[in-house]
PDB file of C-alpha atoms and ligand atoms in Angstrom:
ATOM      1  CA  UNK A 284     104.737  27.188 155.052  1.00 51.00           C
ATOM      2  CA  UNK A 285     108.056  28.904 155.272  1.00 57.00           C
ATOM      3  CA  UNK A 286     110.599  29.236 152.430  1.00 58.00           C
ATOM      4  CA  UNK A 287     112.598  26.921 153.870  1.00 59.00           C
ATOM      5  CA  UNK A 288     109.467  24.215 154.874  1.00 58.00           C
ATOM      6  CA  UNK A 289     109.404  24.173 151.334  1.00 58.00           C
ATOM      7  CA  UNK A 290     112.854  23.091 149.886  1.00 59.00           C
ATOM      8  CA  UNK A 291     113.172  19.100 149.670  1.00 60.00           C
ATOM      9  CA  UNK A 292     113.466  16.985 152.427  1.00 73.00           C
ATOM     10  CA  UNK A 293     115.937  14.090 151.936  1.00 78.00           C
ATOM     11  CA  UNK A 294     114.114  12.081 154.376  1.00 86.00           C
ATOM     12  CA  UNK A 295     110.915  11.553 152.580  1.00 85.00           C
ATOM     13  CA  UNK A 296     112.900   8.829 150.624  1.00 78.00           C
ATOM     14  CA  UNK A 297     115.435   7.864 152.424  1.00 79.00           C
ATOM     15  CA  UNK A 298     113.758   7.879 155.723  1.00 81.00           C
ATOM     16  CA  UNK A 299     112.035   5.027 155.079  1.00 80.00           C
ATOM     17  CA  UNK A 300     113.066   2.184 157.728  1.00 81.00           C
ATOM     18  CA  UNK A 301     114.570   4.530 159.900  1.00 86.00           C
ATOM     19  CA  UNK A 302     112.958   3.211 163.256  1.00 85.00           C
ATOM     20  CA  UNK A 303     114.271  -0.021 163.000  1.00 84.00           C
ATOM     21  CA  UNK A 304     117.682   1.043 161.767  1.00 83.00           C
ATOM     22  CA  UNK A 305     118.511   3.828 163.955  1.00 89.00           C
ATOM     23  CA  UNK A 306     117.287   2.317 167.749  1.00 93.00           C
ATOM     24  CA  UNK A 307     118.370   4.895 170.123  1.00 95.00           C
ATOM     25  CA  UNK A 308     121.995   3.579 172.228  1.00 97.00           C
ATOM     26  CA  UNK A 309     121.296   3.892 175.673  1.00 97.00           C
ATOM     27  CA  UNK A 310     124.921   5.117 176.451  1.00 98.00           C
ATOM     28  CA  UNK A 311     124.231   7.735 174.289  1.00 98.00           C
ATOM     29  CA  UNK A 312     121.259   8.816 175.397  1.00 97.00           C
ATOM     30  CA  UNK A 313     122.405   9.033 178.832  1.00 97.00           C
ATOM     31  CA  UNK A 314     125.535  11.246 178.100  1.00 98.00           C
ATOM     32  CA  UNK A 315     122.883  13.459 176.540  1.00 97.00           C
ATOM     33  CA  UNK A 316     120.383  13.485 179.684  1.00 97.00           C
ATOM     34  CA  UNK A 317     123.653  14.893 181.646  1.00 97.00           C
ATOM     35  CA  UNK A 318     124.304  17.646 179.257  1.00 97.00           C
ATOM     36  CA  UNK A 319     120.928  19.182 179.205  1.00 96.00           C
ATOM     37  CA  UNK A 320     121.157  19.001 182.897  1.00 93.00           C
ATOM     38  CA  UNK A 321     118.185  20.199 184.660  1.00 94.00           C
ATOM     39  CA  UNK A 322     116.497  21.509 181.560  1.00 97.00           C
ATOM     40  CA  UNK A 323     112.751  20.682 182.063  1.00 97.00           C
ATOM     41  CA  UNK A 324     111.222  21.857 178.694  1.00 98.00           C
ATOM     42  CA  UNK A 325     112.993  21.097 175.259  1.00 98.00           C
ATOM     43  CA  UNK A 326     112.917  21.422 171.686  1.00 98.00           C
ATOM     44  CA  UNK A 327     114.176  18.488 170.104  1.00 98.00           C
ATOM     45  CA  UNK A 328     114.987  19.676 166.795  1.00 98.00           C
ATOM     46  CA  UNK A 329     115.476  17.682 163.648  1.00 97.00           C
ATOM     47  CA  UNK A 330     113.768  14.822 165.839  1.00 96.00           C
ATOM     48  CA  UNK A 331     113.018  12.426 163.523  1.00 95.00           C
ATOM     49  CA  UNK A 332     111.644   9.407 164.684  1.00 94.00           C
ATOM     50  CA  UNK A 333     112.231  10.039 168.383  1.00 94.00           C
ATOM     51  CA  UNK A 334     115.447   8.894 169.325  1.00 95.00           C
ATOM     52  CA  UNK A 335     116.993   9.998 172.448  1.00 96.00           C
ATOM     53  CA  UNK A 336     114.138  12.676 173.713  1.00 95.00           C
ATOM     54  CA  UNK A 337     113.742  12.482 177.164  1.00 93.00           C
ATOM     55  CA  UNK A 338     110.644  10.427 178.311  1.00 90.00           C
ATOM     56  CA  UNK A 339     110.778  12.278 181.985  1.00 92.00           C
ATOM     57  CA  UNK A 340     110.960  15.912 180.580  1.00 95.00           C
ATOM     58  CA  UNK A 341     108.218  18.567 178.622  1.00 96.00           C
ATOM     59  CA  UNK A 342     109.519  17.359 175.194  1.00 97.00           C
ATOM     60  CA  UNK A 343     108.393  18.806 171.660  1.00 97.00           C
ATOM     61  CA  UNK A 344     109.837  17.637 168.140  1.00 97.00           C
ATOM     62  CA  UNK A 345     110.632  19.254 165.017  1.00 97.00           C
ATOM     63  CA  UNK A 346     110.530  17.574 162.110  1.00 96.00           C
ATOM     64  CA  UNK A 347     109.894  18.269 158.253  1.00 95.00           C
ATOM     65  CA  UNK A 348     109.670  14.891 156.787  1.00 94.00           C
ATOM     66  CA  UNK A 349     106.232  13.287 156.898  1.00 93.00           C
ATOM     67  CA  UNK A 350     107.993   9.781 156.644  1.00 92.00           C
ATOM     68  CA  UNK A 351     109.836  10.683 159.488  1.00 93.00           C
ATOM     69  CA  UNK A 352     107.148  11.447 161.719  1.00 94.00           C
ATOM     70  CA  UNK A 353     104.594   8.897 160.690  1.00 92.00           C
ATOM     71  CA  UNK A 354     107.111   6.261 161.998  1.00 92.00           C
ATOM     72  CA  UNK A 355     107.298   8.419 165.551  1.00 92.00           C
ATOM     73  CA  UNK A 356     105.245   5.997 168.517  1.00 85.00           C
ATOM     74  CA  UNK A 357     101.641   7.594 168.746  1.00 72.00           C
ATOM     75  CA  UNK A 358     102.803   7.458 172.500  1.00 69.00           C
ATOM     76  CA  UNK A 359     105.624   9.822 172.001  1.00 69.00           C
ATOM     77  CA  UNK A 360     106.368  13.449 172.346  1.00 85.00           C
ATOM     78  CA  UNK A 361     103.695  15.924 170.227  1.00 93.00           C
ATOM     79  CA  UNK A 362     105.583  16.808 167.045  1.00 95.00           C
ATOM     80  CA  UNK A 363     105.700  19.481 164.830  1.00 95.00           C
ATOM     81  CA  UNK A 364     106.145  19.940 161.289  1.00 95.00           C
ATOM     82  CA  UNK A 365     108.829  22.796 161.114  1.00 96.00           C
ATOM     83  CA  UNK A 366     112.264  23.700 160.233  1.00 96.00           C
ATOM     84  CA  UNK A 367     115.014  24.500 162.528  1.00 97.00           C
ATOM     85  CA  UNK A 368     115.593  27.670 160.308  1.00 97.00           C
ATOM     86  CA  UNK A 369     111.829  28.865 161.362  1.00 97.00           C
ATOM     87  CA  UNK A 370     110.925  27.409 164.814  1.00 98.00           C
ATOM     88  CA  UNK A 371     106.910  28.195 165.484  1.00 98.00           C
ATOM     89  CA  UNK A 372     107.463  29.189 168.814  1.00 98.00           C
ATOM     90  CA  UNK A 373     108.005  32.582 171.023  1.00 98.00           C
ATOM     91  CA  UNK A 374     111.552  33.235 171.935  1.00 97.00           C
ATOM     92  CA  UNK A 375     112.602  31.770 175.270  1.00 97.00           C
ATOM     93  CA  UNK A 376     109.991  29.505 175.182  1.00 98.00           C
ATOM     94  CA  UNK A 377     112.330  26.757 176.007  1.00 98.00           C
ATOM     95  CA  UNK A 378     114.915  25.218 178.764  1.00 98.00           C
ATOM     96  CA  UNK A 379     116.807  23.933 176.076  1.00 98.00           C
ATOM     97  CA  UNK A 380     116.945  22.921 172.254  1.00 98.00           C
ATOM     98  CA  UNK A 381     118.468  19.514 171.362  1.00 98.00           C
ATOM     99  CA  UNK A 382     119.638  18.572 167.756  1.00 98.00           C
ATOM    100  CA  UNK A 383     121.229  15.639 167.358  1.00 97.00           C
ATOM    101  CA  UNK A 384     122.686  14.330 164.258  1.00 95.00           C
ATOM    102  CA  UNK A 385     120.878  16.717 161.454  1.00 95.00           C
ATOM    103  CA  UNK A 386     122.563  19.781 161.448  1.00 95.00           C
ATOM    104  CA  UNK A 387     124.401  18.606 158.452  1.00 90.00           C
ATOM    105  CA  UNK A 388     120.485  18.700 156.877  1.00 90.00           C
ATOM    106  CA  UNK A 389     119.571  22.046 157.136  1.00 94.00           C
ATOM    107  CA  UNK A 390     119.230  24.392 154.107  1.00 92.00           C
ATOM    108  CA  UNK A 391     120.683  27.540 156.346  1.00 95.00           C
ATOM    109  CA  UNK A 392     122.780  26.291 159.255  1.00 95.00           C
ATOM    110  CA  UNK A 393     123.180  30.108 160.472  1.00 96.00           C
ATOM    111  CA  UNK A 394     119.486  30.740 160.711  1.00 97.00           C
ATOM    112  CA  UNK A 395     119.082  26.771 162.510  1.00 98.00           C
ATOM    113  CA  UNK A 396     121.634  28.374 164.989  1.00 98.00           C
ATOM    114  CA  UNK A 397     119.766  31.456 165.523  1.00 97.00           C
ATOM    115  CA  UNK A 398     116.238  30.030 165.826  1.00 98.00           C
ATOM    116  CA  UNK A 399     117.605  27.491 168.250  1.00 98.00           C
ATOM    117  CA  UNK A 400     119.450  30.362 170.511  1.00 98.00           C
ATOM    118  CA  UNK A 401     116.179  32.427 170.343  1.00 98.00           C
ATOM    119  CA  UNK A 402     113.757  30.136 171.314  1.00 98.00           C
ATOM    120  CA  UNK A 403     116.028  28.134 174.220  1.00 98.00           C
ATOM    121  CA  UNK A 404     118.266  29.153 177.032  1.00 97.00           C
ATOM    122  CA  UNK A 405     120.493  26.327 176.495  1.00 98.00           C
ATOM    123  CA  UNK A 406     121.496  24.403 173.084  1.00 98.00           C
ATOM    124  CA  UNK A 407     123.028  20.856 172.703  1.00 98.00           C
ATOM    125  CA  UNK A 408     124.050  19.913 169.511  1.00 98.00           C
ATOM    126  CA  UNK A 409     125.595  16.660 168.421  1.00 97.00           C
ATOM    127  CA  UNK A 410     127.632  16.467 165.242  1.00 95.00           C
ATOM    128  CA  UNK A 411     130.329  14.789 163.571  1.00 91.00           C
ATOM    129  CA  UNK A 412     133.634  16.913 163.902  1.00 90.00           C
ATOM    130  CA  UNK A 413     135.037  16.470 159.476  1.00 84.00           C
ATOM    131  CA  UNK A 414     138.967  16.568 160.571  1.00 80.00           C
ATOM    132  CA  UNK A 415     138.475  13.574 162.859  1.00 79.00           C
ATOM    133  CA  UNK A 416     135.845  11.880 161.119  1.00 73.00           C
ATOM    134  CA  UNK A 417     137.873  11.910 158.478  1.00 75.00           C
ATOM    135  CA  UNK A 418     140.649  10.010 160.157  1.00 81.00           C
ATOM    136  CA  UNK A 419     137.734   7.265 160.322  1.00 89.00           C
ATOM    137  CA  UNK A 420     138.297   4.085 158.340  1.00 93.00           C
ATOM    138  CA  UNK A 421     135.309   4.115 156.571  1.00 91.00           C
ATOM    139  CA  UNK A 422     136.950   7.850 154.663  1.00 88.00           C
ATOM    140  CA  UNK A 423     139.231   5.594 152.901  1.00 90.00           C
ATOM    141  CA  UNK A 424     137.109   3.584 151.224  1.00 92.00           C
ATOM    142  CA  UNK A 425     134.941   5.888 150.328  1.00 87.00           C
ATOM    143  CA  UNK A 426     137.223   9.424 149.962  1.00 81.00           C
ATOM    144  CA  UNK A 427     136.254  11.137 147.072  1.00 72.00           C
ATOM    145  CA  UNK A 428     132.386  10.997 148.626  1.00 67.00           C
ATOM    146  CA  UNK A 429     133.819  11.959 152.268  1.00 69.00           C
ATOM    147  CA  UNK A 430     135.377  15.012 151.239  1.00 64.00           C
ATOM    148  CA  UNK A 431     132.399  15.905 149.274  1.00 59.00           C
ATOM    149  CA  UNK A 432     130.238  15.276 151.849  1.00 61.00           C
ATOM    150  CA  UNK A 433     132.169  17.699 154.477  1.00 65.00           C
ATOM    151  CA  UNK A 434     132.506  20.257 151.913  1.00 59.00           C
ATOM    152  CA  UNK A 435     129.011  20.699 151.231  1.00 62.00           C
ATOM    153  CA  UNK A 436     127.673  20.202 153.931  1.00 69.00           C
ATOM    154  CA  UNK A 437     128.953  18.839 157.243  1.00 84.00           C
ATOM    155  CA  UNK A 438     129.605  21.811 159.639  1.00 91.00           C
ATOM    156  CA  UNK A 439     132.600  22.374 162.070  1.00 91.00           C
ATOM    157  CA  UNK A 440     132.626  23.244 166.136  1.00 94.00           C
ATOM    158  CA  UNK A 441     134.292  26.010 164.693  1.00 94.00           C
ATOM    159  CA  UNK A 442     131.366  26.923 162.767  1.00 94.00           C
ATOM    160  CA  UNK A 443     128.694  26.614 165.584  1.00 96.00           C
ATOM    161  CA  UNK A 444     130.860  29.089 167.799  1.00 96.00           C
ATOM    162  CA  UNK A 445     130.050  32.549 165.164  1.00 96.00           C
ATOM    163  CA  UNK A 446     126.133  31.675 166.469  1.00 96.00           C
ATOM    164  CA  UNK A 447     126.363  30.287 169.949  1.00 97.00           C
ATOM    165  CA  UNK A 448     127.786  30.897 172.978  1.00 97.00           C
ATOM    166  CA  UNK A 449     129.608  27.636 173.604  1.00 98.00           C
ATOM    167  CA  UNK A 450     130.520  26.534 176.649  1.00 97.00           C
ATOM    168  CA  UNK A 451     131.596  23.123 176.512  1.00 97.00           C
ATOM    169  CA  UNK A 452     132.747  20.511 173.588  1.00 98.00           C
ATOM    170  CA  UNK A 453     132.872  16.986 175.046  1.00 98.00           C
ATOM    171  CA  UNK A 454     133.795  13.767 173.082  1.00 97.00           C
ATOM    172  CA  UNK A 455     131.035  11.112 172.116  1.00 97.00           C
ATOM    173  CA  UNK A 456     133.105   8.003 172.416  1.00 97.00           C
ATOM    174  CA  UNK A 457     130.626   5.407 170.324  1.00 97.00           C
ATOM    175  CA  UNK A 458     130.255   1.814 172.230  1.00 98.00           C
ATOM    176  CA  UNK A 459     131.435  -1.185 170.212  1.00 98.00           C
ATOM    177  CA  UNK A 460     128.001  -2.471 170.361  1.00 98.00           C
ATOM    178  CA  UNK A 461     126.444   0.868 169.707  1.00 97.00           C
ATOM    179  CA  UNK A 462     122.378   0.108 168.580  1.00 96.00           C
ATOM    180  CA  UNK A 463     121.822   3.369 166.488  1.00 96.00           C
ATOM    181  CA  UNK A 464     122.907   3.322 162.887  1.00 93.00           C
ATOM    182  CA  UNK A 465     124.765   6.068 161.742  1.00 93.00           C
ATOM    183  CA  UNK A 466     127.540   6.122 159.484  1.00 91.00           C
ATOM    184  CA  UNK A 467     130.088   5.899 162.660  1.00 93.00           C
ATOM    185  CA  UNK A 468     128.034   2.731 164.745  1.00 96.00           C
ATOM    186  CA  UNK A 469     130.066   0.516 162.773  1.00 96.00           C
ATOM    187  CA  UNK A 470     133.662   1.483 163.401  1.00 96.00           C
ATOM    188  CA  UNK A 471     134.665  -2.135 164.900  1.00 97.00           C
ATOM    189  CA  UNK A 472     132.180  -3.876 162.864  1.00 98.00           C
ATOM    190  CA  UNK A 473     133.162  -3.830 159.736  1.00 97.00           C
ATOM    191  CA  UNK A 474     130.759  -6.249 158.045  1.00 98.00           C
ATOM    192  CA  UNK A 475     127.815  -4.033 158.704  1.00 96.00           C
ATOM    193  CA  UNK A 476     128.386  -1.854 155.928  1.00 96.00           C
ATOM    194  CA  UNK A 477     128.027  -4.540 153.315  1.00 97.00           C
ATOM    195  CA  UNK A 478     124.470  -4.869 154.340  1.00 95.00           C
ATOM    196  CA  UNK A 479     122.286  -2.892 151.917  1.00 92.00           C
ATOM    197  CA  UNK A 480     120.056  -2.257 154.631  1.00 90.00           C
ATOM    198  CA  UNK A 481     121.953  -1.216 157.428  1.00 91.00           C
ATOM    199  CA  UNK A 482     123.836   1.104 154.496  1.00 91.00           C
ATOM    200  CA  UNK A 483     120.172   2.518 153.611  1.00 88.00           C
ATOM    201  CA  UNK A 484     119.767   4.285 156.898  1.00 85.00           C
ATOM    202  CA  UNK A 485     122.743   6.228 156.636  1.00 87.00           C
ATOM    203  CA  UNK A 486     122.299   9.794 154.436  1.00 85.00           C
ATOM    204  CA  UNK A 487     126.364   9.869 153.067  1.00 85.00           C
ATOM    205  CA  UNK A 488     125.401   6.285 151.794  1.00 87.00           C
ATOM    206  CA  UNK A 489     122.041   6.990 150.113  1.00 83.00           C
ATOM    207  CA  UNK A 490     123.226  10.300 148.503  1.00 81.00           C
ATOM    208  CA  UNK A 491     126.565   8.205 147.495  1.00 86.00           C
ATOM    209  CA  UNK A 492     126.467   8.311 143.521  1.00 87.00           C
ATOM    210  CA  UNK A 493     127.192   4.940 142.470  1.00 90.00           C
ATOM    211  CA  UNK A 494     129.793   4.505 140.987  1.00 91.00           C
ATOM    212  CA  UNK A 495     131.711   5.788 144.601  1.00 90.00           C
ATOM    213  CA  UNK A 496     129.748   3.198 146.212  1.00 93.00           C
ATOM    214  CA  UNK A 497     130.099   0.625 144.136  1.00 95.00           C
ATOM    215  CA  UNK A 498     133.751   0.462 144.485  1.00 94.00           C
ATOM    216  CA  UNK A 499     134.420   1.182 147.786  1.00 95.00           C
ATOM    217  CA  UNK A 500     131.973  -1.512 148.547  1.00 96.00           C
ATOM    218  CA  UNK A 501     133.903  -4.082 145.986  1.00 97.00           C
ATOM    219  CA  UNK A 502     137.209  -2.449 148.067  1.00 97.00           C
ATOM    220  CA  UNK A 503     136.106  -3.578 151.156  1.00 97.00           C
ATOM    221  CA  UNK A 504     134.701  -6.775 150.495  1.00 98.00           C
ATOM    222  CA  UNK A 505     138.081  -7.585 149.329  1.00 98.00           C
ATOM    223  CA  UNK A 506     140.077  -6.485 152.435  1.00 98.00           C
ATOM    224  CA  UNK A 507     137.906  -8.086 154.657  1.00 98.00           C
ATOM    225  CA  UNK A 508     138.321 -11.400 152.635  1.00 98.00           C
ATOM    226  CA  UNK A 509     142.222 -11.340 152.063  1.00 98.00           C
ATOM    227  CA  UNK A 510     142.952  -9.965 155.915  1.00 98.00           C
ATOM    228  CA  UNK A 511     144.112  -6.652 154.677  1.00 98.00           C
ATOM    229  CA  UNK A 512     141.695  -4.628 156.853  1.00 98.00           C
ATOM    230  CA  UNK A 513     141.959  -6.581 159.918  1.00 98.00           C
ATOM    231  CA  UNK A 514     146.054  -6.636 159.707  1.00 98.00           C
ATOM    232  CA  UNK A 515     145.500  -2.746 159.187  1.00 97.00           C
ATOM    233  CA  UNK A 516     142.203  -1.845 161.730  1.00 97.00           C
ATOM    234  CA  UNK A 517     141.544  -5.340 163.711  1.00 97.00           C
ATOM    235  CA  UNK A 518     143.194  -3.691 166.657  1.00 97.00           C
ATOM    236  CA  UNK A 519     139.909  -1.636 166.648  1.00 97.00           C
ATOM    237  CA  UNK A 520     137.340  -5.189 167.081  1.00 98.00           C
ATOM    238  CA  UNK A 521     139.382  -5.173 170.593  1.00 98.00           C
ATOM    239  CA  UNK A 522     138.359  -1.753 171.994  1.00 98.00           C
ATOM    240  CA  UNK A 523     134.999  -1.102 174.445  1.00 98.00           C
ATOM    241  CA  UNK A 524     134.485   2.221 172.565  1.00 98.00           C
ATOM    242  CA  UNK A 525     136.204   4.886 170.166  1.00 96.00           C
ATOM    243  CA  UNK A 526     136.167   8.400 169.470  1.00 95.00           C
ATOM    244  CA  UNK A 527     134.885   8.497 166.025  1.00 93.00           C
ATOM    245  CA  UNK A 528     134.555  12.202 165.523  1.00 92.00           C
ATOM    246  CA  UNK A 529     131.041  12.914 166.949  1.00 95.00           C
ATOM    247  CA  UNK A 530     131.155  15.918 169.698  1.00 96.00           C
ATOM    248  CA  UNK A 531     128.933  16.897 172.159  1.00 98.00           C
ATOM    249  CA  UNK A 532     128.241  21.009 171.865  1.00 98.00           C
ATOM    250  CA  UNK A 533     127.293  22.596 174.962  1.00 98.00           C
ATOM    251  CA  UNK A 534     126.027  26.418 174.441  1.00 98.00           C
ATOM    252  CA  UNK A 535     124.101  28.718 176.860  1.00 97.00           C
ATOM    253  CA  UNK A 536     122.830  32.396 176.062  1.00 91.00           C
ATOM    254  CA  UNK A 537     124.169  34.833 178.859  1.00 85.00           C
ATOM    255  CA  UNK A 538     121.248  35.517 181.886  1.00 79.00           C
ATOM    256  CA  UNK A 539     118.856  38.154 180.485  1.00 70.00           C
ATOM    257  CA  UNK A 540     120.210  41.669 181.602  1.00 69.00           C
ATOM    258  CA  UNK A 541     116.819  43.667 183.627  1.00 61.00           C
ATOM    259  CA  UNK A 542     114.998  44.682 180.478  1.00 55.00           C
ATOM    260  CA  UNK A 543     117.084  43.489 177.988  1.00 50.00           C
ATOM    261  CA  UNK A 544     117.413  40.507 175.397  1.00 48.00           C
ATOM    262  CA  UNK A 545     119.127  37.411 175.151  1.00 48.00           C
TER     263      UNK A 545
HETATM  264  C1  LIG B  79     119.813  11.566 160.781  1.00 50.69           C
HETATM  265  S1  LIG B  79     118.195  12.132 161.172  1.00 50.69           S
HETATM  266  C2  LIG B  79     118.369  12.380 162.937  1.00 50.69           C
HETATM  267  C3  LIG B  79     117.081  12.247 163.651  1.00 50.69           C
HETATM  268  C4  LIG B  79     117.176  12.277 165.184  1.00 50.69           C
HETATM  269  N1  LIG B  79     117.675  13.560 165.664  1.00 50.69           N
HETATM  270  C5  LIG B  79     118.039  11.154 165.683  1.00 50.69           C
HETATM  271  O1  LIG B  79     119.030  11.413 166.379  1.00 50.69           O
HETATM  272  O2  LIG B  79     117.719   9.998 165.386  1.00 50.69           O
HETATM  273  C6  LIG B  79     118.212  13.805 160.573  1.00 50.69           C
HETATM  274  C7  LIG B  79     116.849  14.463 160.677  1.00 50.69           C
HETATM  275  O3  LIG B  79     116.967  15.853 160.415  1.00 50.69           O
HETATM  276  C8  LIG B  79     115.795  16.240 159.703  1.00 50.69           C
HETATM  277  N2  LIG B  79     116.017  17.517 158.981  1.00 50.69           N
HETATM  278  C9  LIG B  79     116.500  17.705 157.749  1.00 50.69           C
HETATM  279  N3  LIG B  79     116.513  19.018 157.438  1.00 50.69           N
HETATM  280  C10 LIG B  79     116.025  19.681 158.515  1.00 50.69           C
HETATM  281  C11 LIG B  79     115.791  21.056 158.820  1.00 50.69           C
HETATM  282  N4  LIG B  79     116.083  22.006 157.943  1.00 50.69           N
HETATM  283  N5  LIG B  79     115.273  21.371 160.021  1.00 50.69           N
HETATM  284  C12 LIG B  79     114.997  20.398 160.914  1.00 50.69           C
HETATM  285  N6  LIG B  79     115.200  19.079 160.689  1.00 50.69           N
HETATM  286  C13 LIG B  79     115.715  18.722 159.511  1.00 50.69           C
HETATM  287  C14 LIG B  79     115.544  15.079 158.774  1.00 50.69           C
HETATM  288  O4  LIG B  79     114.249  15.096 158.208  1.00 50.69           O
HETATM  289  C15 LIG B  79     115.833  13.899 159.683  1.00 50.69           C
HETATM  290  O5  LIG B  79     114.696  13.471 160.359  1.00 50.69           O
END
């Protein structure tokens, strides 16, 4: 086991009830089948249960949370038990390497970046851009845990660029009716995060400490009932879609020179 295989995985709790939270959204999926293109083989790093790996393709997952992969269809992709920051596999071993939604996870987002450029021509990477996402209703409610959040942890386009070569940075608009769960699904469905359960899918909510959650919770409830938040956001239960900060990162090594290394 690597040094970094074992630090603690938040997803052996909160993981828990994942696959029927987080159901892949098809719209999603297929802006990510365009993106990787005509990549036939692909690390899907961070995998998790599953969502959004190609059924058509030479798949493999990465995953270090046991209660994430025991909820992965015995049908499915073979899986791994790994890191991104130590990928078991031989460099260029891959078309591409997909990670979607956990680079905000890792322990050493440099090394994540490395491993995925070594072992894969081309990397996609889907994240939540902080300076937008932060313009996202849900920040106000729950600021002070926001700005934590993106502090410690969430990382930047920006950041991604010092590790790979990026070529492209498209918008993710998220469908109104959007079927995964993350902490941006909601943005026109305000309800949904006074469910406990939909909440319990979603890592800024479970790592939340309470007292933050508690009263943007109580906040909410109350805006929802007195028409605050709909005379302030209703315009938003009208649109198809909305760009809630999550970007699409498109990166490709340069062709191998004769001899050399990518
Ligand atoms: C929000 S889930 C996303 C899962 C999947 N990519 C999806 O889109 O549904 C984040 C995943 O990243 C995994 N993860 C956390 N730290 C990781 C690391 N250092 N390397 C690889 N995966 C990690 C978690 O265990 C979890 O399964």
């Amino acid at each position: 086991m690597t040094k970094h295989a074992a630090l603690p995985q938040i997803y052996e709790t909160i993981g828990e009830g994942y696959a029927k939270a987080r159901l892949p959204d098809p719209r999603i999926a297929q802006a990510i089948v365009s993106v990787l293109g005509e990549a036939w083989s692909i690390v899907n790093v961070g995998a998790g249960t599953g969502n959004y790996e190609p059924t058509d393709r030479a798949v493999v997952a990465v995953e270090p949370a046991c209660a994430m992969l025991a909820q992965r269809s015995v049908m499915r992709i073979p899986a791994v038990r790994a890191v991104a920051e130590a990928l078991p596999f031989d460099d260029h071993t891959f078309d591409a390497a997909l990670a979607m939604f956990t680079l905000h996870h890792w322990h050493d987002l440099a090394a994540g970046l490395r491993e995925m450029r070594r072992v894969a021509r081309r990397q996609v990477v889907v994240l939540n851009e902080p300076e937008i996402g932060h313009r996202f209703w849900i920040a106000e409610y729950f600021a002070e845990a926001a700005v934590m959040h993106s502090e410690k942890y969430a990382p930047r386009v920006a950041d991604l660029r010092h590790h790979l070569d990026v070529q492209d940075v498209l918008v993710l608009p998220i469908p109104a009716d959007c079927t995964d769960g993350f902490i941006g699904a909601y943005w026109c469905r305000p309800e949904a995060y006074l469910d406990g359960r939909v909440r319990a899918s979603m890592s800024v909510f479970a790592q939340m400490p309470p007292d933050i959650l508690t009263r943007g919770i109580r906040r909410l409830q109350r805006e929802l009932a007195d028409g605050t938040w709909d005379r302030r956001f209703g315009f938003l239960r009208e649109l198809a879609s909305y760009d809630v900060g999550y970007r699409i990162v498109v990166a490709e090594k340069p062709p191998l020179a004769a001899g050399g290394k990518g």
